[in-house]
PDB file of C-alpha atoms and ligand atoms in Angstrom:
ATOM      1  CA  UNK A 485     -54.583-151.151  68.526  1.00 51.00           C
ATOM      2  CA  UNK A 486     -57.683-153.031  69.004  1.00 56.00           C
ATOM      3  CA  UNK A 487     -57.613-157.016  69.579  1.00 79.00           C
ATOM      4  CA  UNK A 488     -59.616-157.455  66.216  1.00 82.00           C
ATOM      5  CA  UNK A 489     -57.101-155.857  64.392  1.00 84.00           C
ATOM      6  CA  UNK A 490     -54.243-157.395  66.586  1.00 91.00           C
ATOM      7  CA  UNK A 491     -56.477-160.720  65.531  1.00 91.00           C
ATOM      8  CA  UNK A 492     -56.014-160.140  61.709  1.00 92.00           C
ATOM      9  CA  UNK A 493     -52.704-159.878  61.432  1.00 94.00           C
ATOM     10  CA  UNK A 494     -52.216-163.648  62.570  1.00 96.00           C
ATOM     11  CA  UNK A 495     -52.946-166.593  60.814  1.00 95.00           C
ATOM     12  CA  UNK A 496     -53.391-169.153  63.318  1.00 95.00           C
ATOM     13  CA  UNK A 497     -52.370-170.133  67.098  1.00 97.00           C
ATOM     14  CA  UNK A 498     -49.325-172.297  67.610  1.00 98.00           C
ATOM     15  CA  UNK A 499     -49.453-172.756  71.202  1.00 98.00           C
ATOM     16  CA  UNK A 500     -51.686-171.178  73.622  1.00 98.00           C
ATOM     17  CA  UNK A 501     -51.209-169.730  77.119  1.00 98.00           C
ATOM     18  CA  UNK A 502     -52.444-173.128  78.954  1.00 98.00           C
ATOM     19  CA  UNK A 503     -50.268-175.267  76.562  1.00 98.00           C
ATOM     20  CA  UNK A 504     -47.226-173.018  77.322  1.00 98.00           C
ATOM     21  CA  UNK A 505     -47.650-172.926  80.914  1.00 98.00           C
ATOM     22  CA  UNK A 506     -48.102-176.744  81.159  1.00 98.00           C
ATOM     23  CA  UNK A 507     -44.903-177.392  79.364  1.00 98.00           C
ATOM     24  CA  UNK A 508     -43.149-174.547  81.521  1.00 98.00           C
ATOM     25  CA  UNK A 509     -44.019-177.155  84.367  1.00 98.00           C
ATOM     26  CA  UNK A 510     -42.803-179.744  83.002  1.00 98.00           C
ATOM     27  CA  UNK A 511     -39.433-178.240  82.386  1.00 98.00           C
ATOM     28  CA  UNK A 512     -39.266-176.891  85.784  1.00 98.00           C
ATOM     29  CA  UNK A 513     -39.296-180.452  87.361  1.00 98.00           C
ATOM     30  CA  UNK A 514     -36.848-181.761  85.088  1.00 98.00           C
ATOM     31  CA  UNK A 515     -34.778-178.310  86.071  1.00 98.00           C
ATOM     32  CA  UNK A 516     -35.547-179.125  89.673  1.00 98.00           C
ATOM     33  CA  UNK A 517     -34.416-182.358  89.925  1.00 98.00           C
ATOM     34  CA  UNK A 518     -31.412-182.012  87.519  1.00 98.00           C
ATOM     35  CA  UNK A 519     -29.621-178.780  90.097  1.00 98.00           C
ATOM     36  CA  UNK A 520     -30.693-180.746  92.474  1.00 97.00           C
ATOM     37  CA  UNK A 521     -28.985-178.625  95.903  1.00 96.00           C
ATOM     38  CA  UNK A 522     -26.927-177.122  92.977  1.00 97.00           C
ATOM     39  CA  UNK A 523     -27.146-172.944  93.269  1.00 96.00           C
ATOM     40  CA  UNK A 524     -28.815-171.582  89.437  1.00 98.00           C
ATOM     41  CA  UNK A 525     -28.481-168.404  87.962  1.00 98.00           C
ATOM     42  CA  UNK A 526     -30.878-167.886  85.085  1.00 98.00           C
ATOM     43  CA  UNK A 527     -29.945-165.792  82.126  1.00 98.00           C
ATOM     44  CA  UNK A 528     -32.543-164.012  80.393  1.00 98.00           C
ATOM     45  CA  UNK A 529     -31.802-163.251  76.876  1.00 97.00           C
ATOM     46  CA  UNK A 530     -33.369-159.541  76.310  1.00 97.00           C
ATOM     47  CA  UNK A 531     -36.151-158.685  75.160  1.00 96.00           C
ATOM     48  CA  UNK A 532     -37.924-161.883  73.710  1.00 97.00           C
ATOM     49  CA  UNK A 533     -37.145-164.019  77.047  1.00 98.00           C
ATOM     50  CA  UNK A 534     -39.091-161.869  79.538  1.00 98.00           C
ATOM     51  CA  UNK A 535     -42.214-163.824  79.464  1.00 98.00           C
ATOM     52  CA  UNK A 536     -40.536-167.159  79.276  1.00 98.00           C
ATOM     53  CA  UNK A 537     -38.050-166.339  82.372  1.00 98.00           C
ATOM     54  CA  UNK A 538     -41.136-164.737  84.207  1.00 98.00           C
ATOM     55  CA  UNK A 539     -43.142-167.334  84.334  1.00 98.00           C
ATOM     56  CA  UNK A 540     -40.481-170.648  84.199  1.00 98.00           C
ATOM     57  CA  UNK A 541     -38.769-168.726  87.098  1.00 98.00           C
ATOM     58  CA  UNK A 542     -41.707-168.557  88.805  1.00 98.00           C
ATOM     59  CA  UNK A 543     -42.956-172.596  88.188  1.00 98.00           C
ATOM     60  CA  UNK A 544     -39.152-173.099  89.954  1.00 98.00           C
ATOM     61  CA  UNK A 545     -39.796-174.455  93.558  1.00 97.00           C
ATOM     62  CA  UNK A 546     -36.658-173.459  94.593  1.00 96.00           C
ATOM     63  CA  UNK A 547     -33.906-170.530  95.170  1.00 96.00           C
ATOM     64  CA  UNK A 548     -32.476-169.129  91.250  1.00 97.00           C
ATOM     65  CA  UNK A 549     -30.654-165.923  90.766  1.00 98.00           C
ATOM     66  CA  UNK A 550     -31.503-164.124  87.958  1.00 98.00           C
ATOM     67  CA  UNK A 551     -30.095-161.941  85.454  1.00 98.00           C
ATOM     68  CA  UNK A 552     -29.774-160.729  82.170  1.00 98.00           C
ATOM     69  CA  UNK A 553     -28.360-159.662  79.022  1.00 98.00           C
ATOM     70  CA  UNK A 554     -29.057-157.592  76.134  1.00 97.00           C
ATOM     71  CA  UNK A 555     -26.792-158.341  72.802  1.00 94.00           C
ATOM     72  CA  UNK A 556     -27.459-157.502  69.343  1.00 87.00           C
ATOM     73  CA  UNK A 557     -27.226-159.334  66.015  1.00 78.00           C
ATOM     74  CA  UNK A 558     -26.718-157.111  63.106  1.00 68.00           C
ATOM     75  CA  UNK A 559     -28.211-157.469  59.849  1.00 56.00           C
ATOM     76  CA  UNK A 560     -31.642-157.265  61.855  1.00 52.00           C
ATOM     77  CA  UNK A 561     -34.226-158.359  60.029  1.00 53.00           C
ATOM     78  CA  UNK A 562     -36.034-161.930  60.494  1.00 52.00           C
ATOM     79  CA  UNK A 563     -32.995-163.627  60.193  1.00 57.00           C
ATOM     80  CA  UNK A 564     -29.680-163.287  62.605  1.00 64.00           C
ATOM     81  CA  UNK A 565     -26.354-162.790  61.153  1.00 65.00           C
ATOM     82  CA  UNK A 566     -24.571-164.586  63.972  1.00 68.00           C
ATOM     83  CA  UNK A 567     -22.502-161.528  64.769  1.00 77.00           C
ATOM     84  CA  UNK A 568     -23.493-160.303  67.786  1.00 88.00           C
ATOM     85  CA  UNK A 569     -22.514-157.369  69.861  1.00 91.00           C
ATOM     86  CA  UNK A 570     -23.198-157.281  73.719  1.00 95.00           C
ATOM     87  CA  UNK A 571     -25.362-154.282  74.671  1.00 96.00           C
ATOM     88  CA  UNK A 572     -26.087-155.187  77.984  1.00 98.00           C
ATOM     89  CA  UNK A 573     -23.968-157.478  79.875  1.00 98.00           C
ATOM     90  CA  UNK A 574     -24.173-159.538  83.296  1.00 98.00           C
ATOM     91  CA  UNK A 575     -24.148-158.026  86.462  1.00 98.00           C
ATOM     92  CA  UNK A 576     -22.947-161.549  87.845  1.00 97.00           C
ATOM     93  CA  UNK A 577     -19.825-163.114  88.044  1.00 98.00           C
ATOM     94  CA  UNK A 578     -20.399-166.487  86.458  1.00 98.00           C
ATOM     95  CA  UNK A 579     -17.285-168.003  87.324  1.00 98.00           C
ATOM     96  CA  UNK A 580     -17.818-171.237  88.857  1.00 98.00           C
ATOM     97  CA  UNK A 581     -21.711-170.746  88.682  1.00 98.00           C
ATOM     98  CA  UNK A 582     -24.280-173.147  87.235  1.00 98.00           C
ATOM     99  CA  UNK A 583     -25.402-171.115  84.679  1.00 98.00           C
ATOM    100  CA  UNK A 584     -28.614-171.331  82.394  1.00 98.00           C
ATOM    101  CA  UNK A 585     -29.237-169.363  79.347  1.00 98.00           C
ATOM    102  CA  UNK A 586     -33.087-168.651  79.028  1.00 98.00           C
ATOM    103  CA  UNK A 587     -34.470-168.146  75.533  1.00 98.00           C
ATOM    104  CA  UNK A 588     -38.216-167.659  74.283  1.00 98.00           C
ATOM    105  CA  UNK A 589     -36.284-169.280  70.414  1.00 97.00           C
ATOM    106  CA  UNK A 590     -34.054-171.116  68.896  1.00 96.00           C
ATOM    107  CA  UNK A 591     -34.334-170.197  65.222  1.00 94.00           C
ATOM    108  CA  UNK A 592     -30.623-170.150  63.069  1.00 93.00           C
ATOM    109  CA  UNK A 593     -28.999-170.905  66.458  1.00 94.00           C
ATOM    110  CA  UNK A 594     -26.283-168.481  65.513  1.00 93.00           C
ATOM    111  CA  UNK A 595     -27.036-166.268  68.425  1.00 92.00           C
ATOM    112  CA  UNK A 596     -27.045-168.938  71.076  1.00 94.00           C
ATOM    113  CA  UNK A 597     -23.598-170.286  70.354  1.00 94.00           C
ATOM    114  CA  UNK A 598     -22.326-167.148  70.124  1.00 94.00           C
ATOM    115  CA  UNK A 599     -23.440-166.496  73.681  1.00 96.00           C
ATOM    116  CA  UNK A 600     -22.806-170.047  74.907  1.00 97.00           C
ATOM    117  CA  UNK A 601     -19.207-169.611  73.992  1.00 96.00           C
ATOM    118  CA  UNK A 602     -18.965-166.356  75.632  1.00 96.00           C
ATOM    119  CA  UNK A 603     -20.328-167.240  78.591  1.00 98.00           C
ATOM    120  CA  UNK A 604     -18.092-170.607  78.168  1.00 98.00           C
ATOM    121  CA  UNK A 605     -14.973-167.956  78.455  1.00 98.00           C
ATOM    122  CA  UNK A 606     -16.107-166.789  81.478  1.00 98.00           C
ATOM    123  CA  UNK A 607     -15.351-170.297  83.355  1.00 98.00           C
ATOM    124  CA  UNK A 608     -18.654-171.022  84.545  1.00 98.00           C
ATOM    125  CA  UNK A 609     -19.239-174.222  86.572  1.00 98.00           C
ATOM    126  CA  UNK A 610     -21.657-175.261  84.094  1.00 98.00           C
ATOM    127  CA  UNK A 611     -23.450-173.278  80.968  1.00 98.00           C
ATOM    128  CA  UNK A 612     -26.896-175.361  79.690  1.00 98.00           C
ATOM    129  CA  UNK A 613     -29.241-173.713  77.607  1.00 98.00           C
ATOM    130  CA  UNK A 614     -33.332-173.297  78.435  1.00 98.00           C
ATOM    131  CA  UNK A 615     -35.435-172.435  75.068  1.00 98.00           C
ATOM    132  CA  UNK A 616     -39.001-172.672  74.855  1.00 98.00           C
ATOM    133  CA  UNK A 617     -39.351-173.008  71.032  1.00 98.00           C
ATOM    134  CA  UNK A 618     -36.958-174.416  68.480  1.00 97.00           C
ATOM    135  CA  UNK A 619     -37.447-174.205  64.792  1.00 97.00           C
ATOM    136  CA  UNK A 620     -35.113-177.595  63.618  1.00 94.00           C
ATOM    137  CA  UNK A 621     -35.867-176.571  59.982  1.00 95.00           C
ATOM    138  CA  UNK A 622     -34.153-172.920  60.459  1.00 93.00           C
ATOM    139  CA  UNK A 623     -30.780-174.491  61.933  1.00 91.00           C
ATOM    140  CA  UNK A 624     -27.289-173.405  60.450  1.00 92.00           C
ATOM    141  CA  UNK A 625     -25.577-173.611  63.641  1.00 92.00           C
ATOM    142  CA  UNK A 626     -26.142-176.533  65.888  1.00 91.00           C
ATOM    143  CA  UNK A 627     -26.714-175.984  69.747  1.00 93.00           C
ATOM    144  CA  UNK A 628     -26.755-178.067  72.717  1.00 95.00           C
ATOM    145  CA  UNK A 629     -30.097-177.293  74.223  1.00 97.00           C
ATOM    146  CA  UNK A 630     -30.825-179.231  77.371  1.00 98.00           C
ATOM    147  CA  UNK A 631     -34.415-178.204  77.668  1.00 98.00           C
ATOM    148  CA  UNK A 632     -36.650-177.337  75.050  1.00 98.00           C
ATOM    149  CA  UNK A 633     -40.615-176.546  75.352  1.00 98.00           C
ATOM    150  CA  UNK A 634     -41.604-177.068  71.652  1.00 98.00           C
ATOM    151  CA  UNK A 635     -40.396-177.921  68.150  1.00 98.00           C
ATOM    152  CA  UNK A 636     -42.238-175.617  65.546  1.00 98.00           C
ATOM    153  CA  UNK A 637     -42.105-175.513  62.272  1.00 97.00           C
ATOM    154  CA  UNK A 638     -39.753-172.626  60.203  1.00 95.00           C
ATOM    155  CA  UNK A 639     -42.649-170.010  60.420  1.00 95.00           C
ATOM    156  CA  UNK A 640     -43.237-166.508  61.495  1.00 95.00           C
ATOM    157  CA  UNK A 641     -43.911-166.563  64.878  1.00 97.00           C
ATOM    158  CA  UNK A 642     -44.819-164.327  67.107  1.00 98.00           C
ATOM    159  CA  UNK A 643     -46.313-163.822  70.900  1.00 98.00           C
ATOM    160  CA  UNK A 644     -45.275-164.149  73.922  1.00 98.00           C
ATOM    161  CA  UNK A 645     -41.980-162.206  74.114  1.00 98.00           C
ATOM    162  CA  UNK A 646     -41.355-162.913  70.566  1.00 97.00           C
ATOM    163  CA  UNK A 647     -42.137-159.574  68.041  1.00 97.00           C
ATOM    164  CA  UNK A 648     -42.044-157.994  64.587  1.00 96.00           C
ATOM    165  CA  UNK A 649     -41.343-154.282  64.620  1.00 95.00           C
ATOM    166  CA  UNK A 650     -41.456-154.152  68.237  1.00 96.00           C
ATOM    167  CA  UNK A 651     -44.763-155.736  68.096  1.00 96.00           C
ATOM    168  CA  UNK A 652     -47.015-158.722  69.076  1.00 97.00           C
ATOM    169  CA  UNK A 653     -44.306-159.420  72.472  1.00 98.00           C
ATOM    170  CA  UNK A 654     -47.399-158.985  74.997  1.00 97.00           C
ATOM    171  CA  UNK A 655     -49.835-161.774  73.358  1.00 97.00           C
ATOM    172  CA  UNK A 656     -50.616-164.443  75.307  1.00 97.00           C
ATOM    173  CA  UNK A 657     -50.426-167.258  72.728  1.00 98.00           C
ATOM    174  CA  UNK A 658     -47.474-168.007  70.104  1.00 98.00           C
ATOM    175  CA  UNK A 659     -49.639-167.101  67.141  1.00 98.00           C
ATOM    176  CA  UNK A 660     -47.678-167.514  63.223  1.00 97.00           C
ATOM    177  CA  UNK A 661     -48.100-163.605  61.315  1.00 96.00           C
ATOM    178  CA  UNK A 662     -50.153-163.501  58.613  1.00 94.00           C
ATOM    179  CA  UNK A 663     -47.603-162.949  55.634  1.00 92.00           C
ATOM    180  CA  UNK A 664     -49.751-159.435  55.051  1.00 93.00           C
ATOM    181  CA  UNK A 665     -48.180-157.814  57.680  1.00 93.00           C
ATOM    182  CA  UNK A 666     -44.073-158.348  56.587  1.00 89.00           C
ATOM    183  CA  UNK A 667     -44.826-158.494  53.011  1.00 87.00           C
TER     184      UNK A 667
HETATM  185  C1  PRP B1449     -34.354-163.623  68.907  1.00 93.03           C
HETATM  186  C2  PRP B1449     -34.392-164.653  70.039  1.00 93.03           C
HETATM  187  C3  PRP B1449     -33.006-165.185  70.051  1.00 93.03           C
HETATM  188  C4  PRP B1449     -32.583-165.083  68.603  1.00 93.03           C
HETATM  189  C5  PRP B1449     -32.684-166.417  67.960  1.00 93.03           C
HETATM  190  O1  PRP B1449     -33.883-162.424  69.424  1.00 93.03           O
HETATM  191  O2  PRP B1449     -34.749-164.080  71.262  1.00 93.03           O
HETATM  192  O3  PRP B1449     -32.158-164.416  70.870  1.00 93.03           O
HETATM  193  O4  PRP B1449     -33.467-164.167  67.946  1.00 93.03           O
HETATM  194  O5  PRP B1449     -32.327-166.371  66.621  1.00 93.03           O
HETATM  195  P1  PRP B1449     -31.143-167.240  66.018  1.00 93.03           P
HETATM  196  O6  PRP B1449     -31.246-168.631  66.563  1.00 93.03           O
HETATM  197  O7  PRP B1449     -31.430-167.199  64.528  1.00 93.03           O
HETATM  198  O8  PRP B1449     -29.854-166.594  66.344  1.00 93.03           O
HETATM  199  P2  PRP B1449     -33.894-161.051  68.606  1.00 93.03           P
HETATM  200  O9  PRP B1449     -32.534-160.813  68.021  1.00 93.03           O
HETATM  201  O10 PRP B1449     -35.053-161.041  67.661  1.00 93.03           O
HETATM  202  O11 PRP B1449     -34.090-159.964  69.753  1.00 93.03           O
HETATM  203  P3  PRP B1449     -35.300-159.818  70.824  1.00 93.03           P
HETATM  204  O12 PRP B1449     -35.187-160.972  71.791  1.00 93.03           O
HETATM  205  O13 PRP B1449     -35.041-158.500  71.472  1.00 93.03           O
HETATM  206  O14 PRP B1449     -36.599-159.862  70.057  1.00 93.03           O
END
């Protein structure tokens, strides 16, 4: 597909590459100075957080372990269900780790306190949750996220890691769909 075509299928830019990556820093000082001399393992939440654990991960001065899991809400769609299975699970041994679940969004939050508690079971030092988008209008289940890049409004988003059909992950920017393309 061609990047004019790619161009008419969104509506408008959210957040561009530069605004993302300065707010990536930002969040990696504030993770920096809150392990402080504390071993992290980052979780990456397949597929959407590969671009948000890629570069975060990378604005890290420091040691971090990471790995990742695949899991799978059913009624796909644009909405979660909240029931989740795990189709790919850790590698790692969490137990007494610092643990910290990277996410590209926070939309129903269903999803994420599924996982938290899972990972919860698992008797983790610590579990915190990284997310760099949140949609507060979208909420049913409330989550504890300790660091989170933007609040965006309830919109289709996508960019970035985040798709539609498999689509749109590899654009730069967080860019809303224009409704032609879902409806
Ligand atoms: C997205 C996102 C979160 C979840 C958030 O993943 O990466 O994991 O939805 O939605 P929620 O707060 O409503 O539960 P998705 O299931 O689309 O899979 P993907 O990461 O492979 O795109």
């Amino acid at each position: 597909m061609e990047s004019a075509q790619i161009a008419d299928d969104l509506t408008n830019t959210l957040l561009t590459e530069g605004q993302i990556k300065d707010r990536l820093a930002q969040m990696a000082r504030a993770i920096e100075r809150d392990y402080d001399g504390q071993d992290v393992l980052l979780v990456g939440v397949l597929k959407g957080a590969v671009m948000v654990m890629a570069d975060l991960a990378r604005s890290l001065d420091r040691h971090v372990e990471m790995d990742w899991m695949a899991i799978s809400s059913y009624g796909h769609g644009t909405t979660s269900s909240g029931v989740v299975r795990i189709l790919k699970d850790l590698d790692t041994d969490i137990s007494g780790r610092h643990v910290l679940v990277v996410e590209d969004i926070i939309d129903t939050g269903l999803t994420l306190s599924w996982l938290i508690a899972n990972l919860r079971s698992r008797g983790p030092a610590s579990v915190e949750i990284c997310a760099l988008l949140r949609k507060p209008d979208a909420v049913r289940m409330s989550v504890d996220v300790r660091y989170v890049g933007f609040d965006i409004p309830n919109e289709f988003v996508v960019g970035y890691g985040l798709d539609y059909g498999e689509r749109y992950r590899n654009l730069r920017d967080v860019a809303t769909l224009a409704p032609h393309v879902y409806t």
